[in-house]
Amino acid sequence: MPLYSDSFSNNESNGYTPNSQIEGMDSFTNSLEKLFFAEATILDCTNKEANTSLAIELNCNITLVEMLFHFNKGTWGNFKPGRTSFIRLLNELVQRSGCSVDIEEFTFFLKDTAIIINKIYDNSIVDQLDNIIAEICKHYVHFSKGLTETPYEIYVPVFEEKGNDENEILIRNIEADNNTKKDYFKYWGLYFESEDDAVIYDLKSATIEHGDLFMLNH
């Protein structure tokens, strides 16, 4: 049951350049590091229409449980409107760079797991990052097998593999960005040391299942 994912940092063919110096990037990176207790790597690709796509990697020296604890206390990642909020930082980068900026992939590398979040429509990560982390808090007991095992990778989102005709429709919808925020909260992909392959976490039923998945891949 494969998940298909290309790492921005390991695949030069996708056109992303490490630590590119568009105007305002240094300030944006430093602010992200303070906001998320992390070392940040920003990979970006600017096309000829002056649209910039970012892949953000944050190395956080905390565990998933610690991250969720600080998120619930409001001391990690400020998503509320204000001077230091995540959305405000991105808006400032847009103003300083003079480019349209969107996030293609946002990855948290924690001490015990990696959380990989992919864009599924324009500004989807910007709009839904706080809600995704809130759902991780809500579902942690369930996807950690009753607190017995933390997955070492969490992919948000993944999509069901359908029959041939339905699967073609699904892939066309992904390519057309014909997705909504609810698609973040249907299925996630999890990798456990105790499992030979990735498993599906169904958020609606709060259960772990086995089956075929399509991993969104830009």
Coordinates of C-alpha atoms in Angstrom, one line a residue:
M1 CA 0.0 0.0 0.0
P2 CA 2.3 2.7 -1.2
L3 CA 2.3 6.4 -0.4
Y4 CA 3.8 8.5 -3.2
S5 CA 5.7 11.5 -2.0
D6 CA 8.7 13.5 -3.3
S7 CA 10.8 15.4 -0.8
F8 CA 11.5 19.0 -1.8
S9 CA 14.9 18.9 -0.2
N10 CA 15.9 15.7 -2.0
N11 CA 14.5 16.2 -5.5
E12 CA 16.2 18.9 -7.5
S13 CA 14.0 18.3 -10.5
N14 CA 11.0 20.1 -8.9
G15 CA 12.7 23.5 -9.4
Y16 CA 12.9 24.4 -5.7
T17 CA 16.0 26.2 -4.5
P18 CA 17.2 26.0 -0.9
N19 CA 17.3 29.3 1.1
S20 CA 16.6 31.5 -1.9
Q21 CA 16.9 35.2 -1.0
I22 CA 13.7 36.8 -2.2
E23 CA 13.1 40.1 -0.4
G24 CA 12.0 39.6 3.2
M25 CA 12.9 35.9 3.3
D26 CA 15.5 36.2 6.1
S27 CA 13.0 38.1 8.4
F28 CA 10.3 35.5 7.6
T29 CA 12.6 32.6 8.4
N30 CA 13.8 34.1 11.7
S31 CA 10.2 34.8 12.8
L32 CA 9.1 31.3 11.9
E33 CA 11.9 29.9 14.1
K34 CA 10.8 32.0 17.1
L35 CA 7.1 31.1 16.5
F36 CA 7.7 27.3 16.3
F37 CA 10.8 26.8 18.5
A38 CA 12.6 25.5 15.4
E39 CA 15.3 25.7 12.9
A40 CA 13.7 26.6 9.6
T41 CA 14.6 25.7 6.0
I42 CA 12.7 27.5 3.3
L43 CA 12.8 26.1 -0.2
D44 CA 11.1 28.2 -2.9
C45 CA 10.4 28.4 -6.6
T46 CA 9.5 31.6 -8.3
N47 CA 7.8 31.3 -11.7
K48 CA 7.8 33.9 -14.5
E49 CA 4.4 35.3 -13.3
A50 CA 6.1 36.4 -10.1
N51 CA 4.3 33.7 -8.1
T52 CA 6.4 32.1 -5.4
S53 CA 5.7 28.6 -4.0
L54 CA 7.3 27.7 -0.7
A55 CA 8.2 24.4 0.9
I56 CA 8.8 25.0 4.6
E57 CA 10.7 22.5 6.8
L58 CA 10.9 23.1 10.5
N59 CA 13.2 21.1 12.7
C60 CA 11.7 21.2 16.2
N61 CA 13.6 19.8 19.2
I62 CA 10.5 18.6 20.9
T63 CA 8.3 15.5 20.8
L64 CA 4.8 15.3 19.3
V65 CA 3.3 15.3 22.8
E66 CA 5.3 18.3 23.8
M67 CA 4.3 20.1 20.6
L68 CA 0.6 19.4 21.2
F69 CA 0.9 20.5 24.9
H70 CA 2.4 23.9 23.9
F71 CA -0.1 24.3 21.1
N72 CA -3.0 23.9 23.5
K73 CA -1.4 26.4 25.9
G74 CA -1.0 28.9 23.1
T75 CA 2.8 29.0 23.6
W76 CA 3.8 27.3 20.3
G77 CA 2.8 28.6 16.9
N78 CA 0.6 31.7 17.1
F79 CA -2.3 31.4 14.7
K80 CA -4.5 34.1 16.2
P81 CA -4.7 37.4 14.3
G82 CA -1.9 39.7 15.5
R83 CA 1.5 41.1 15.0
T84 CA 3.4 37.8 15.3
S85 CA 0.8 35.4 13.9
F86 CA 1.7 33.0 11.2
I87 CA -0.7 34.5 8.6
R88 CA 0.6 38.0 9.4
L89 CA 4.2 36.9 8.8
L90 CA 3.3 35.5 5.4
N91 CA 1.4 38.6 4.5
E92 CA 4.5 40.7 5.4
L93 CA 6.6 38.5 3.1
V94 CA 4.1 39.1 0.2
Q95 CA 4.3 42.8 0.8
R96 CA 8.1 42.9 1.0
S97 CA 8.8 40.6 -1.9
G98 CA 6.2 42.0 -4.3
C99 CA 5.3 38.4 -5.2
S100 CA 2.2 36.2 -4.8
V101 CA 3.3 33.6 -2.2
D102 CA 1.7 30.2 -1.4
I103 CA 2.9 27.2 0.5
E104 CA 3.1 23.9 -1.4
E105 CA 4.4 21.8 1.5
F106 CA 4.8 22.3 5.3
T107 CA 6.9 19.7 7.2
F108 CA 7.5 19.5 10.9
F109 CA 10.5 17.3 11.9
L110 CA 10.0 16.5 15.6
K111 CA 12.1 14.3 17.8
D112 CA 9.8 11.3 17.3
T113 CA 7.9 11.9 14.1
A114 CA 7.6 14.0 11.0
I115 CA 4.3 15.7 9.9
I116 CA 4.1 16.4 6.2
I117 CA 1.2 18.6 5.1
N118 CA 0.5 19.2 1.4
K119 CA -1.3 21.9 -0.5
I120 CA -4.6 20.8 -2.0
Y121 CA -6.0 24.1 -3.1
D122 CA -4.8 27.7 -3.3
N123 CA -3.7 28.9 0.2
S124 CA -4.9 25.7 1.7
I125 CA -2.0 25.3 4.1
V126 CA -2.2 28.9 5.2
D127 CA -5.9 28.6 5.8
Q128 CA -5.9 25.3 7.5
L129 CA -2.6 24.7 9.3
D130 CA -4.0 25.6 12.8
N131 CA -7.1 23.4 12.2
I132 CA -4.9 20.5 11.1
I133 CA -2.8 20.7 14.3
A134 CA -5.9 21.0 16.4
E135 CA -7.2 17.8 14.7
I136 CA -3.9 16.1 15.5
C137 CA -4.5 17.0 19.2
K138 CA -8.0 15.7 19.0
H139 CA -7.1 12.4 17.4
Y140 CA -3.7 11.7 19.0
V141 CA -5.0 9.1 21.4
H142 CA -6.7 7.2 18.6
F143 CA -3.9 7.2 15.9
S144 CA -1.2 6.5 18.5
K145 CA -3.0 3.2 19.2
G146 CA -4.2 4.2 22.6
L147 CA -1.0 6.1 23.4
T148 CA 1.1 2.9 22.8
E149 CA 2.9 3.9 19.6
T150 CA 3.6 7.2 17.9
P151 CA 3.8 7.0 14.1
Y152 CA 7.2 8.1 12.8
E153 CA 5.6 9.8 9.8
I154 CA 2.2 11.5 9.4
Y155 CA 1.0 12.5 5.9
V156 CA -1.8 15.0 5.6
P157 CA -3.9 14.4 3.6
V158 CA -4.1 11.2 1.6
F159 CA -6.8 10.0 -0.7
E160 CA -8.5 6.7 -1.3
E161 CA -7.7 4.6 -4.3
K162 CA -10.9 3.9 -6.2
G163 CA -11.7 1.7 -9.2
N164 CA -10.2 2.7 -12.5
D165 CA -12.9 5.2 -13.5
E166 CA -13.4 6.7 -10.1
N167 CA -9.6 6.9 -9.6
E168 CA -9.2 8.9 -12.9
I169 CA -11.8 11.4 -11.6
L170 CA -10.0 11.7 -8.3
I171 CA -6.6 12.4 -9.9
R172 CA -8.2 14.9 -12.3
N173 CA -9.8 16.7 -9.3
I174 CA -6.4 16.9 -7.5
E175 CA -4.7 18.3 -10.6
A176 CA -7.5 20.9 -11.0
D177 CA -7.2 21.9 -7.3
N178 CA -10.9 20.9 -7.1
N179 CA -10.6 20.2 -3.3
T180 CA -11.9 21.8 -0.2
K181 CA -10.8 22.0 3.4
K182 CA -12.8 18.9 4.3
D183 CA -10.4 16.8 2.3
Y184 CA -7.7 17.5 5.0
F185 CA -9.9 15.8 7.6
K186 CA -10.9 12.5 5.9
Y187 CA -7.8 10.4 5.7
W188 CA -4.2 10.6 6.8
G189 CA -1.3 8.3 6.1
L190 CA 0.7 6.9 9.0
Y191 CA 3.9 4.9 9.2
F192 CA 4.6 2.8 12.3
E193 CA 7.7 0.8 13.2
S194 CA 5.4 -2.1 13.9
E195 CA 3.8 -2.0 10.5
D196 CA 5.3 -3.2 7.3
D197 CA 3.5 -0.6 5.2
A198 CA 1.7 2.6 5.7
V199 CA -1.7 2.6 7.2
I200 CA -4.8 4.8 6.8
Y201 CA -6.2 6.8 9.6
D202 CA -9.9 7.5 9.1
L203 CA -10.7 10.7 11.0
K204 CA -14.5 10.2 10.8
S205 CA -14.4 6.8 12.5
A206 CA -11.2 7.5 14.5
T207 CA -9.8 4.1 13.3
I208 CA -6.7 2.8 11.7
E209 CA -7.3 0.8 8.5
H210 CA -5.3 -0.9 5.8
G211 CA -5.9 -0.2 2.1
D212 CA -4.6 1.5 -1.0
L213 CA -3.9 5.3 -0.9
F214 CA -3.0 8.0 -3.3
M215 CA -0.6 10.4 -1.8
L216 CA -1.0 14.0 -3.1
N217 CA 2.2 14.8 -5.0
H218 CA 3.0 18.1 -6.6

